[in-house]
Structure formats: C-alpha cells, structure tokens
JSON list of C-alpha atoms in Angstrom, two decimals:
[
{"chain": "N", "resi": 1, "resn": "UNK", "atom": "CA", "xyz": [153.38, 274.27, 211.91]},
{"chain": "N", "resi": 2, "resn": "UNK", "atom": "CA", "xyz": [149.84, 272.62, 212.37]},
{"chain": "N", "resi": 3, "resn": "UNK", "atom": "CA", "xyz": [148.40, 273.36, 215.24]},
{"chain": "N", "resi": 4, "resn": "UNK", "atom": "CA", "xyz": [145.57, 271.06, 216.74]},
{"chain": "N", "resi": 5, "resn": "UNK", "atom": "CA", "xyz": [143.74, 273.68, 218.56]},
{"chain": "N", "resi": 6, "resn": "UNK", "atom": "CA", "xyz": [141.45, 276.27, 217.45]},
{"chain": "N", "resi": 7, "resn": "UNK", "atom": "CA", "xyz": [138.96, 276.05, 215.25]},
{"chain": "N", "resi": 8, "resn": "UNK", "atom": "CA", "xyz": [140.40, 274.84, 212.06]},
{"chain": "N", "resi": 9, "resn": "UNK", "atom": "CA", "xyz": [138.95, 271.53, 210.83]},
{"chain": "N", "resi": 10, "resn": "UNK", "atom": "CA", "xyz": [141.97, 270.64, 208.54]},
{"chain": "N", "resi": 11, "resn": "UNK", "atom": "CA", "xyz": [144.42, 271.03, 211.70]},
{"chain": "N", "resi": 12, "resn": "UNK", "atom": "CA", "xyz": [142.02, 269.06, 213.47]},
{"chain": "N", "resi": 13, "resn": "UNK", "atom": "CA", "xyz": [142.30, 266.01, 210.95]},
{"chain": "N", "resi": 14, "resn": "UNK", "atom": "CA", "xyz": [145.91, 266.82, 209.94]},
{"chain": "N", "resi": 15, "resn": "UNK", "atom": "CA", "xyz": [146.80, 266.35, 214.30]},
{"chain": "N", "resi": 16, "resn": "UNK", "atom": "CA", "xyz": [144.80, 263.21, 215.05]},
{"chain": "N", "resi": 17, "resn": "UNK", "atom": "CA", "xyz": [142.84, 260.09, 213.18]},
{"chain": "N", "resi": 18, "resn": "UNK", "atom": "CA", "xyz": [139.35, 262.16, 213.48]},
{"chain": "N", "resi": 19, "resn": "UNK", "atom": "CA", "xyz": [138.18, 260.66, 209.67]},
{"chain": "N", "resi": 20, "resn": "UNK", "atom": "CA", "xyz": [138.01, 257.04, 209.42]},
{"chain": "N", "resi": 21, "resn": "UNK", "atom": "CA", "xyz": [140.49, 256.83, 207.15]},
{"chain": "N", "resi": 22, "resn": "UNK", "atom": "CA", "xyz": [143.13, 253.74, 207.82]},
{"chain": "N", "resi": 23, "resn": "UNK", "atom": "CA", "xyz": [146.23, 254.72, 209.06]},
{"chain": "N", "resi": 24, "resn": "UNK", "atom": "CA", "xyz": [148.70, 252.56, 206.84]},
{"chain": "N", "resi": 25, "resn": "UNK", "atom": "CA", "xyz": [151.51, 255.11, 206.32]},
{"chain": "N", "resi": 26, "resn": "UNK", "atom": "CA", "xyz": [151.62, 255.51, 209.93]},
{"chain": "N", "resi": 27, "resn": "UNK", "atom": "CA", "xyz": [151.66, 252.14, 211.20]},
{"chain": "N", "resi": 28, "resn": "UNK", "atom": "CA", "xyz": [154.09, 251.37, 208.07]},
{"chain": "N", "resi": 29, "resn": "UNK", "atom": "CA", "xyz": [156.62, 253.53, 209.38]},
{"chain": "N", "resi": 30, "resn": "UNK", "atom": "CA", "xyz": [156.07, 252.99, 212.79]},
{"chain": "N", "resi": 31, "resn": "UNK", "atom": "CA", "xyz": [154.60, 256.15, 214.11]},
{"chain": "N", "resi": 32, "resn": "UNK", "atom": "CA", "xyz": [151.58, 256.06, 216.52]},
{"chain": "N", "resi": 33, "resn": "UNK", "atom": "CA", "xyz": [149.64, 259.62, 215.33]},
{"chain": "N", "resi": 34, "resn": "UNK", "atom": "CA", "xyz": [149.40, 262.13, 212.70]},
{"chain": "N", "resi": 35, "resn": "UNK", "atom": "CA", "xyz": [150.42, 264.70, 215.09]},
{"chain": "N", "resi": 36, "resn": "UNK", "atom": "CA", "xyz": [153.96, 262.86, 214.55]},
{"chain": "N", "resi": 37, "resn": "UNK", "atom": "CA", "xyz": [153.61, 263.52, 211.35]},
{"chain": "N", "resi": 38, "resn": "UNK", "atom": "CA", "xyz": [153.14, 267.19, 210.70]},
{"chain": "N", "resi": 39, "resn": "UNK", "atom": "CA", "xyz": [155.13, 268.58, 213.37]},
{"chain": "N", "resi": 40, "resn": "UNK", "atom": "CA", "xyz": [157.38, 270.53, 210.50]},
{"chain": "N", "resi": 41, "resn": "UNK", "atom": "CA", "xyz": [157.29, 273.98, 211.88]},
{"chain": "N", "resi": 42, "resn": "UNK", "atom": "CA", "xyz": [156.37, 275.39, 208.85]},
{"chain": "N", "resi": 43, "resn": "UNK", "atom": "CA", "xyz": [153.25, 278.02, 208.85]},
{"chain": "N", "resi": 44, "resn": "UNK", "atom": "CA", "xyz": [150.07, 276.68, 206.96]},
{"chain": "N", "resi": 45, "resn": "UNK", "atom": "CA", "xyz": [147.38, 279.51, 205.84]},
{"chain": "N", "resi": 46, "resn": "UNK", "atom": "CA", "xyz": [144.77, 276.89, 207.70]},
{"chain": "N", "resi": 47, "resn": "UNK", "atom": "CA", "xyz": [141.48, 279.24, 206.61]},
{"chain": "N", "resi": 48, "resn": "UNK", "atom": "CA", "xyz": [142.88, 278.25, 203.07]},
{"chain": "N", "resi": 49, "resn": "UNK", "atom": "CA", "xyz": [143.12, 274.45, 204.00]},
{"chain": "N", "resi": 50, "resn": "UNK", "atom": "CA", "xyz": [139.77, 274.41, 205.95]},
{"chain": "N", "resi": 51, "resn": "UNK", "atom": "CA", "xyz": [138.04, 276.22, 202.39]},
{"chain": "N", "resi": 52, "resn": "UNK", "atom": "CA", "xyz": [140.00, 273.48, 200.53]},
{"chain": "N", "resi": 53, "resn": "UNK", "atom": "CA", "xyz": [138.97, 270.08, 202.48]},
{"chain": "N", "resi": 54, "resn": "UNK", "atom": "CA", "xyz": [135.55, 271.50, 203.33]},
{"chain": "N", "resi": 55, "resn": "UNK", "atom": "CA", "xyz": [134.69, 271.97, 199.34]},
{"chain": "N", "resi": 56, "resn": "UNK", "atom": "CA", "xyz": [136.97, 268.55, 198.91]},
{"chain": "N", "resi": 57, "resn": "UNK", "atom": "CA", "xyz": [134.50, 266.69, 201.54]},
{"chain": "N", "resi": 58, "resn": "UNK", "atom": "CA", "xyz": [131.36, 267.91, 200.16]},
{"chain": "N", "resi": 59, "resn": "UNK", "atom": "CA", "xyz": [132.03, 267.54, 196.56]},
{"chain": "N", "resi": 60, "resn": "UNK", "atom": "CA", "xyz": [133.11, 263.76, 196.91]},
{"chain": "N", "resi": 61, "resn": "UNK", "atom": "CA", "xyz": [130.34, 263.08, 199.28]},
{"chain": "N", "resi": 62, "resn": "UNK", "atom": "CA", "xyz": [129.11, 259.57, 198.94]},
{"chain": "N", "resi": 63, "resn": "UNK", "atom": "CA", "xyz": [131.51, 258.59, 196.66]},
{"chain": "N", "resi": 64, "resn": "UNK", "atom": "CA", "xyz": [133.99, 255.50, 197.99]},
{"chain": "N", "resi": 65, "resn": "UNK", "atom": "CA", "xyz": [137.33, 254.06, 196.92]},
{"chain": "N", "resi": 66, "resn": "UNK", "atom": "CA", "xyz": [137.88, 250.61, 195.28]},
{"chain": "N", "resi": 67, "resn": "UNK", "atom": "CA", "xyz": [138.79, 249.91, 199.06]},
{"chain": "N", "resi": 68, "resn": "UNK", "atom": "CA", "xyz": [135.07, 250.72, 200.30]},
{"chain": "N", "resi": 69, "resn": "UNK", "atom": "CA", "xyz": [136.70, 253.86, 202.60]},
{"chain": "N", "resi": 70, "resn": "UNK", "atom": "CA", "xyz": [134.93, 257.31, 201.81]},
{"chain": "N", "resi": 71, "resn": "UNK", "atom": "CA", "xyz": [136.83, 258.81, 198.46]},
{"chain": "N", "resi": 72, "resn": "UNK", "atom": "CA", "xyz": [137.98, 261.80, 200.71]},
{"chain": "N", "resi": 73, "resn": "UNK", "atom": "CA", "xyz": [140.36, 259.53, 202.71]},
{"chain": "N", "resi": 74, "resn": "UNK", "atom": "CA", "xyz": [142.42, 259.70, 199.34]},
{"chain": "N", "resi": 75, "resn": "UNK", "atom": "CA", "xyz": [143.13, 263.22, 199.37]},
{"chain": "N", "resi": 76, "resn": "UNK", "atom": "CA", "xyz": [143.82, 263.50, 202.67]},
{"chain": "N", "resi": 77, "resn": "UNK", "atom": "CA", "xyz": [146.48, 260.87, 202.60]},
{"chain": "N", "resi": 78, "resn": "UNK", "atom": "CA", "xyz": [147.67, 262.75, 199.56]},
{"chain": "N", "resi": 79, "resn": "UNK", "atom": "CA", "xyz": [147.73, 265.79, 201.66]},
{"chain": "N", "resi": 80, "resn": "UNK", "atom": "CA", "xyz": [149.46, 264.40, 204.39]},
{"chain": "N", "resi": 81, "resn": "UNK", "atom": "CA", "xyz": [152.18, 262.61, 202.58]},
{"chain": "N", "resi": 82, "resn": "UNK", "atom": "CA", "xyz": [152.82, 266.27, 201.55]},
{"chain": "N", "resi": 83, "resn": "UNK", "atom": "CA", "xyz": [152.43, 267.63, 205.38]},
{"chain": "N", "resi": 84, "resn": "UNK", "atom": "CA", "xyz": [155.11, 265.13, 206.28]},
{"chain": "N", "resi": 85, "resn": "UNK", "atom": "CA", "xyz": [157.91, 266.56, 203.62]},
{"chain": "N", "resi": 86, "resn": "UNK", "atom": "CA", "xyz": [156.64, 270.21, 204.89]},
{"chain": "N", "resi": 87, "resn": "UNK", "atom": "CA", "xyz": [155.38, 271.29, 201.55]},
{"chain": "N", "resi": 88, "resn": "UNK", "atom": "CA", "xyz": [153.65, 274.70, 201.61]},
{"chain": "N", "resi": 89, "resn": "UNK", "atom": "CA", "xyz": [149.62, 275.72, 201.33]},
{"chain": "N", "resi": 90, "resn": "UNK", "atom": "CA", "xyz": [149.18, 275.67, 197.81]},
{"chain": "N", "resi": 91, "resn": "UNK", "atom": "CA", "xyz": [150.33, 272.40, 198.02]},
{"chain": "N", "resi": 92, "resn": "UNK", "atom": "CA", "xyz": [148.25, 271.08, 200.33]},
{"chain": "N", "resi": 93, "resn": "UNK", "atom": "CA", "xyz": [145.54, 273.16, 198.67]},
{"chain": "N", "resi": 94, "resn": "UNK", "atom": "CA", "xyz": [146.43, 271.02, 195.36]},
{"chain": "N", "resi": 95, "resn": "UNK", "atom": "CA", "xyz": [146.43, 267.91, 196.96]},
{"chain": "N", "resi": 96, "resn": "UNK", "atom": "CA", "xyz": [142.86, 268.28, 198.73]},
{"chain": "N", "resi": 97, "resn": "UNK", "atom": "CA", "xyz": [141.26, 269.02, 195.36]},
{"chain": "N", "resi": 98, "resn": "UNK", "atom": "CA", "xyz": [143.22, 267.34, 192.74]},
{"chain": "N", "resi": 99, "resn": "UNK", "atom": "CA", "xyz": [140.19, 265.17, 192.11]},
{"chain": "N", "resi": 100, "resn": "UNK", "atom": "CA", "xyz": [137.11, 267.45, 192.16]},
{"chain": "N", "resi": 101, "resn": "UNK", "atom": "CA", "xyz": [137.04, 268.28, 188.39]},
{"chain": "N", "resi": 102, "resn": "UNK", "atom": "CA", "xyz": [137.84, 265.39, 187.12]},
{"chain": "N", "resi": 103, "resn": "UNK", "atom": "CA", "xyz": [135.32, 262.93, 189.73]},
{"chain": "N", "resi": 104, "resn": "UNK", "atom": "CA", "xyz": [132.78, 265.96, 190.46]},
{"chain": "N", "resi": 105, "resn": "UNK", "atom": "CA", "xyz": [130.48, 268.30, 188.95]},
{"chain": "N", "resi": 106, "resn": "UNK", "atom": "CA", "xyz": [132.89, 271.06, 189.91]},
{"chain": "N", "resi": 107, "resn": "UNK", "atom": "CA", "xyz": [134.88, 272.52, 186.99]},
{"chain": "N", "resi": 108, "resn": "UNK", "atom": "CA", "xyz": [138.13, 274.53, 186.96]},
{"chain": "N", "resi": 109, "resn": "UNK", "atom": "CA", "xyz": [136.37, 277.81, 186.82]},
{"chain": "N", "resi": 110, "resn": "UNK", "atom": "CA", "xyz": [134.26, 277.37, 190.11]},
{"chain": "N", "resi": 111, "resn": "UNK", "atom": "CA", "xyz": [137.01, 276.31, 191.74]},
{"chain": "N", "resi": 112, "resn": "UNK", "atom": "CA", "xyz": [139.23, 279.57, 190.60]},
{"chain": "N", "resi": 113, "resn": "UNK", "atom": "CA", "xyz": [135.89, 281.93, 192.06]},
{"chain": "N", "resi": 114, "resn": "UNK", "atom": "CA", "xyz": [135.93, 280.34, 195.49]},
{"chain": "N", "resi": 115, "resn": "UNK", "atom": "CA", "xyz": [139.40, 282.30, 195.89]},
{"chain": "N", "resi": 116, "resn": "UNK", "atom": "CA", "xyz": [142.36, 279.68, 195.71]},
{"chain": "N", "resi": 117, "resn": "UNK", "atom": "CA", "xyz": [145.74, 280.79, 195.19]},
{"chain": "N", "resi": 118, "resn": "UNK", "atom": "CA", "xyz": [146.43, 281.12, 191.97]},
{"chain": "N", "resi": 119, "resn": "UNK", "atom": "CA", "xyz": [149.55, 278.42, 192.26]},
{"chain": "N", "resi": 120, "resn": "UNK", "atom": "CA", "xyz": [147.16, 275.90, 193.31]},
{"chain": "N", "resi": 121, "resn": "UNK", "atom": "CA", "xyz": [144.71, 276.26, 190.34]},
{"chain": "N", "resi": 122, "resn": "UNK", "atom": "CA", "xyz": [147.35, 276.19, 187.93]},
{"chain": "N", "resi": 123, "resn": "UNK", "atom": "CA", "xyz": [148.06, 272.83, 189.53]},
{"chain": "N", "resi": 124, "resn": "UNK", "atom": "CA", "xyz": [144.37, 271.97, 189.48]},
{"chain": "N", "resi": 125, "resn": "UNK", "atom": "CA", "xyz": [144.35, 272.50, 185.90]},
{"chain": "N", "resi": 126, "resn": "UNK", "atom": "CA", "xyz": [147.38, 270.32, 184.93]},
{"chain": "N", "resi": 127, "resn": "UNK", "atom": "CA", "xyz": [146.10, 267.51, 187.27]},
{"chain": "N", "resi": 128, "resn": "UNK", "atom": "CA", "xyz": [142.85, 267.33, 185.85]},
{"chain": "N", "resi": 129, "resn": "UNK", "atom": "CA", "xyz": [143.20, 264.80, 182.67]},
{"chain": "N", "resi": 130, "resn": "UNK", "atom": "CA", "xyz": [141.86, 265.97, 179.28]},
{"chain": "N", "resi": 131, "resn": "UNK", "atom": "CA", "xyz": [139.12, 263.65, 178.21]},
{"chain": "N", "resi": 132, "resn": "UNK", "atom": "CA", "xyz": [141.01, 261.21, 175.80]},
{"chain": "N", "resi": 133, "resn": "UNK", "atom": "CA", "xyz": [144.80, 262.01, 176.05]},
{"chain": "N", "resi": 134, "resn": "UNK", "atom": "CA", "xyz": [147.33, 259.30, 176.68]},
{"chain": "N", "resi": 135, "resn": "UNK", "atom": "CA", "xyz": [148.11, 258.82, 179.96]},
{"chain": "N", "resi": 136, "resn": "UNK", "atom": "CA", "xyz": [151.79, 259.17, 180.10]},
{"chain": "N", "resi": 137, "resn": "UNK", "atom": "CA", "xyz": [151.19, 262.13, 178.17]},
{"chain": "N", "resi": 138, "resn": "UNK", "atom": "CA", "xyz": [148.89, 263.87, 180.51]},
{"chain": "N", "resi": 139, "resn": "UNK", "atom": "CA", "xyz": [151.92, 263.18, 183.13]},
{"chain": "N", "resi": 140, "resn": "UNK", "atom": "CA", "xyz": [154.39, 264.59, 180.79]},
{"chain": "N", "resi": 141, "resn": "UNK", "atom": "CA", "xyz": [152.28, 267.66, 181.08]},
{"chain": "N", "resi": 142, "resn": "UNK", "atom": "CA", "xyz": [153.16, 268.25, 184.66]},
{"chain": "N", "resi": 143, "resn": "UNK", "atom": "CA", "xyz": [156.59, 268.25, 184.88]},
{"chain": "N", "resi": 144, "resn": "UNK", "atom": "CA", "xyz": [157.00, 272.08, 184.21]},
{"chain": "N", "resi": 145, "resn": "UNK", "atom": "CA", "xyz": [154.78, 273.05, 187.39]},
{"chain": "N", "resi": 146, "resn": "UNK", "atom": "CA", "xyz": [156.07, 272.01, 190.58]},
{"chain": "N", "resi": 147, "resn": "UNK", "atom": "CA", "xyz": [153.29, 271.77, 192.82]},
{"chain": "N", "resi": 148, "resn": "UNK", "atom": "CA", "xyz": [151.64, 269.39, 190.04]},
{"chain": "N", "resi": 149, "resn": "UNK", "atom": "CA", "xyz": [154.62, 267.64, 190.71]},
{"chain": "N", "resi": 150, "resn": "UNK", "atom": "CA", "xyz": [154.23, 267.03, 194.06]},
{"chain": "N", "resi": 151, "resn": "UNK", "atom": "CA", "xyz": [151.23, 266.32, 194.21]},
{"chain": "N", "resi": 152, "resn": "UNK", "atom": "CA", "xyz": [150.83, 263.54, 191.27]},
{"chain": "N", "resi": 153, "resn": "UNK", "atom": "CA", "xyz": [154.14, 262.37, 193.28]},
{"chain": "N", "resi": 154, "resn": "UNK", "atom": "CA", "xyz": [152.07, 262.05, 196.44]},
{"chain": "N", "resi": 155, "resn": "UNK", "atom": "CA", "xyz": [148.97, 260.97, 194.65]},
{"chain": "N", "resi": 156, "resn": "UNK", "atom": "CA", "xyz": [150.58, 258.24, 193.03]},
{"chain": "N", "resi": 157, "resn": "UNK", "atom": "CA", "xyz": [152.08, 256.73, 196.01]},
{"chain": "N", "resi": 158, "resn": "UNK", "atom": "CA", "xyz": [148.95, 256.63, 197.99]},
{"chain": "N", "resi": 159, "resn": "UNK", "atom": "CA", "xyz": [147.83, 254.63, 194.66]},
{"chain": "N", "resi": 160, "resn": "UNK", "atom": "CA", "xyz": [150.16, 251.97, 194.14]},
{"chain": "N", "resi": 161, "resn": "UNK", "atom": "CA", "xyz": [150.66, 251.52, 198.32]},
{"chain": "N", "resi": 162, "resn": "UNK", "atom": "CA", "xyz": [149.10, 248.12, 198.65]},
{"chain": "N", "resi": 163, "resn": "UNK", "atom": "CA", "xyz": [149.09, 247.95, 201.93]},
{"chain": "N", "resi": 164, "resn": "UNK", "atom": "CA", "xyz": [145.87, 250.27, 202.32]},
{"chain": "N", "resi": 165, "resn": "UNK", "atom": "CA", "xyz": [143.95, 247.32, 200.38]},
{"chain": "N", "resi": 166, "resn": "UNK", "atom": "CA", "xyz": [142.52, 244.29, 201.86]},
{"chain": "N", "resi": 167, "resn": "UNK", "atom": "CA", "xyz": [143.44, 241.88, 199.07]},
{"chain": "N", "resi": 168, "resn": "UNK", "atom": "CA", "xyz": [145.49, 242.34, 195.97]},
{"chain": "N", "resi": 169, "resn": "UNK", "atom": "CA", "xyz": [145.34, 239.98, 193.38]},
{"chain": "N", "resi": 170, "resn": "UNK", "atom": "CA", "xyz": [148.98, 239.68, 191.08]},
{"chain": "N", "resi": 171, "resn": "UNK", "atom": "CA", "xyz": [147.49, 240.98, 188.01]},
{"chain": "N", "resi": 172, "resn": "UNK", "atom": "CA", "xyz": [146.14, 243.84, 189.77]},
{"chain": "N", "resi": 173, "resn": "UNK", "atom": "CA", "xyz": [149.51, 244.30, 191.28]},
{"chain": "N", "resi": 174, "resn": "UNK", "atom": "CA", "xyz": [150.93, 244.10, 187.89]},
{"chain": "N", "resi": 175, "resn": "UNK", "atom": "CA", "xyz": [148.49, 246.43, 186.36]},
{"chain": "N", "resi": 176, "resn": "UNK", "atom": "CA", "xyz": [149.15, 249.26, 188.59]},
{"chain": "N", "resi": 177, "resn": "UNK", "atom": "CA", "xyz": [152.96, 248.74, 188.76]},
{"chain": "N", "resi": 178, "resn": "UNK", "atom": "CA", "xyz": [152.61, 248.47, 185.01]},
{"chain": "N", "resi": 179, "resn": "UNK", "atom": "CA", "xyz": [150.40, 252.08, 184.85]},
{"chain": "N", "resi": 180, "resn": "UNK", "atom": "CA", "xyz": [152.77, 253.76, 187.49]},
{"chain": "N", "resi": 181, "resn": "UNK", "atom": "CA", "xyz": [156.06, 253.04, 187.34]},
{"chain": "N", "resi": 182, "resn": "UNK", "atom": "CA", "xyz": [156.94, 254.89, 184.53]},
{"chain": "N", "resi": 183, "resn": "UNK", "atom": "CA", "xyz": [155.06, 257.95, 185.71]},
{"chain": "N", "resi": 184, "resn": "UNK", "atom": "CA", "xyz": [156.86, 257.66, 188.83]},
{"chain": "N", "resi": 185, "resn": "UNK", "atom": "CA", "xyz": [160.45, 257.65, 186.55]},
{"chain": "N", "resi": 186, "resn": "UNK", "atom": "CA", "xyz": [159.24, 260.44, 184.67]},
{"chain": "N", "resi": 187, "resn": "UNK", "atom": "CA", "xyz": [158.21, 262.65, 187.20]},
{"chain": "N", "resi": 188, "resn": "UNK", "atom": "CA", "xyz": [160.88, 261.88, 190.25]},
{"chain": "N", "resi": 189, "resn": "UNK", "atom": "CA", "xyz": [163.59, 264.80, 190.65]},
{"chain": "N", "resi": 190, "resn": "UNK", "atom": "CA", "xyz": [161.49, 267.08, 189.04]},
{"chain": "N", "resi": 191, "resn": "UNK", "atom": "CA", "xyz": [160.49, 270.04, 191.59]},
{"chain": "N", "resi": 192, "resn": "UNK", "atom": "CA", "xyz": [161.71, 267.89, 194.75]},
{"chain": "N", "resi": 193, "resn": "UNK", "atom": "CA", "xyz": [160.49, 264.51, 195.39]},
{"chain": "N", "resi": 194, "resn": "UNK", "atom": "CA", "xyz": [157.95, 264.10, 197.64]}
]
C-alpha cells in the first residue's frame, strides 16, 4: 500500500492533493481524497516512484497542458488511474515517464542509466512514438507488452476525459473521440483493462 508518511514525495502526492492538479476523477466518482484512492494494499518500491516523478517533474518543467495546468499533472493522473486498479511499480514507473522522450530532451538511453526496471523501459520504448508512423499503428505496437498496455489505457482516458477541460468545443469533442476510440477498441482486454 501507499503510505503517506515518511519521506517519499510520490506517497506524499499519491495520499493527498499536494500538486495543483484538478481533482476531476475524484469528484467524478464521488470520493473526497486521493488517499481513497490508493488504499490497495499492495507494496509500491516508493524510492523507485520518488526517482521516477522527481526526473518526470523536472524534465517537463515549464511545460503546460492545452488546459493551462503544469504538464506533470498528466502523468500523475495517469499514474493514479493505475494506483486505483492496484497496478504494480513498473507500472507506475511507466506511467510517470511515458512522456519524457517523446516531449523532453531525455532519450530512451538516459532513462535506462538512471536504473529503471527493465519492464518499465521496455514500456518506455513502445510508448514513445517513432517520428512519422501512423498512429493506430504505433498503438498496434503495444499490445504485446502489458504494462504499455496499461498505461496507453490510462493515458488515454485522462485524454479524452472532458471533464478536466474548461470548455470543449463539438469538433474538438469529435476529433478526439474520432483519434481515440479505436485505440481504446484495439487495446481493451489486452493485459487487463485499466
């Protein structure tokens, strides 16, 4: 389980709203803190989470969603969607960094020397897009690798949940139902659905 004490940061943030990152999921399904959220009794390696959000945070510093919120409230809502289906470390792991080669300067390789499991970089490297492929292909591409899986799953939903958005014009609704709706059919009840 997740403990809020101690001195791990990622227990810290996955326990109680400490980023300023909008709570829709919560309020959406009625609960009133994370800490309802990730109480799954299932043991996190938290030095491993901590390594993962801290490089996460620093690497999308300054950089801010469509929605004006600080890019690493994405992740973390990735990550916790995950936390609340009690997926395991690598997971999490995953989900923290699934953007930081493809939006950073960080690259696959500098990521693998920092020391991440080797399941998570595998992931990493499936959920970073190849400049120029097809979109549904570069999905297609994950189905063999479960904790790719889970976390596209997961980072899709946090995508096309318009409730986190102020104002959602039809043809942007359209758009991104259009762009995710057959990813989602593709990829759901492959490697457990998150």
């Amino acid at each position: 389980a997740v403990e809020g004490d101690g001195p791990h940061e990622i227990a810290k943030i996955l326990t109680q709203e400490k980023v300023e990152c909008p709570a829709y999921y919560l309020a959406r399904n009625g609960r009133g803190s994370r800490k309802n959220t990730v109480d799954t009794g299932r043991p996190y390696d938290l030095e491993m989470l901590d390594k993962a959000y801290a490089l996460a945070d620093a690497a999308h510093a300054g950089q801010f969603r469509r929605s004006g919120e600080p890019y690493i409230c994405h992740p973390l809502n990735v990550a916790l969607l995950l936390v609340e289906l009690g997926m395991d470390t690598e997971s999490l792991a995953a989900a923290l960094m699934h953007d930081v080669v493809e939006d950073t300067d960080w690259t696959l390789e500098q990521l693998e020397a920092e020391g991440f499991p080797p399941e998570s970089m595998e992931a990493l490297g499936l959920l970073t897009p190849p400049e120029g492929q097809p979109y549904m292909e570069y999905v297609a591409g994950l189905r063999h690798n479960s904790v790719a899986v889970k976390v596209k799953l997961a980072d899709l939903r946090h995508n096309s949940d318009f409730t986190r958005l102020s104002a959602v014009t039809a043809g942007q609704r359209a758009r991104l139902e259009q762009k995710y709706a057959p990813a989602f059919a593709l990829l759901e009840g492959k490697a457990g659905t998150p």
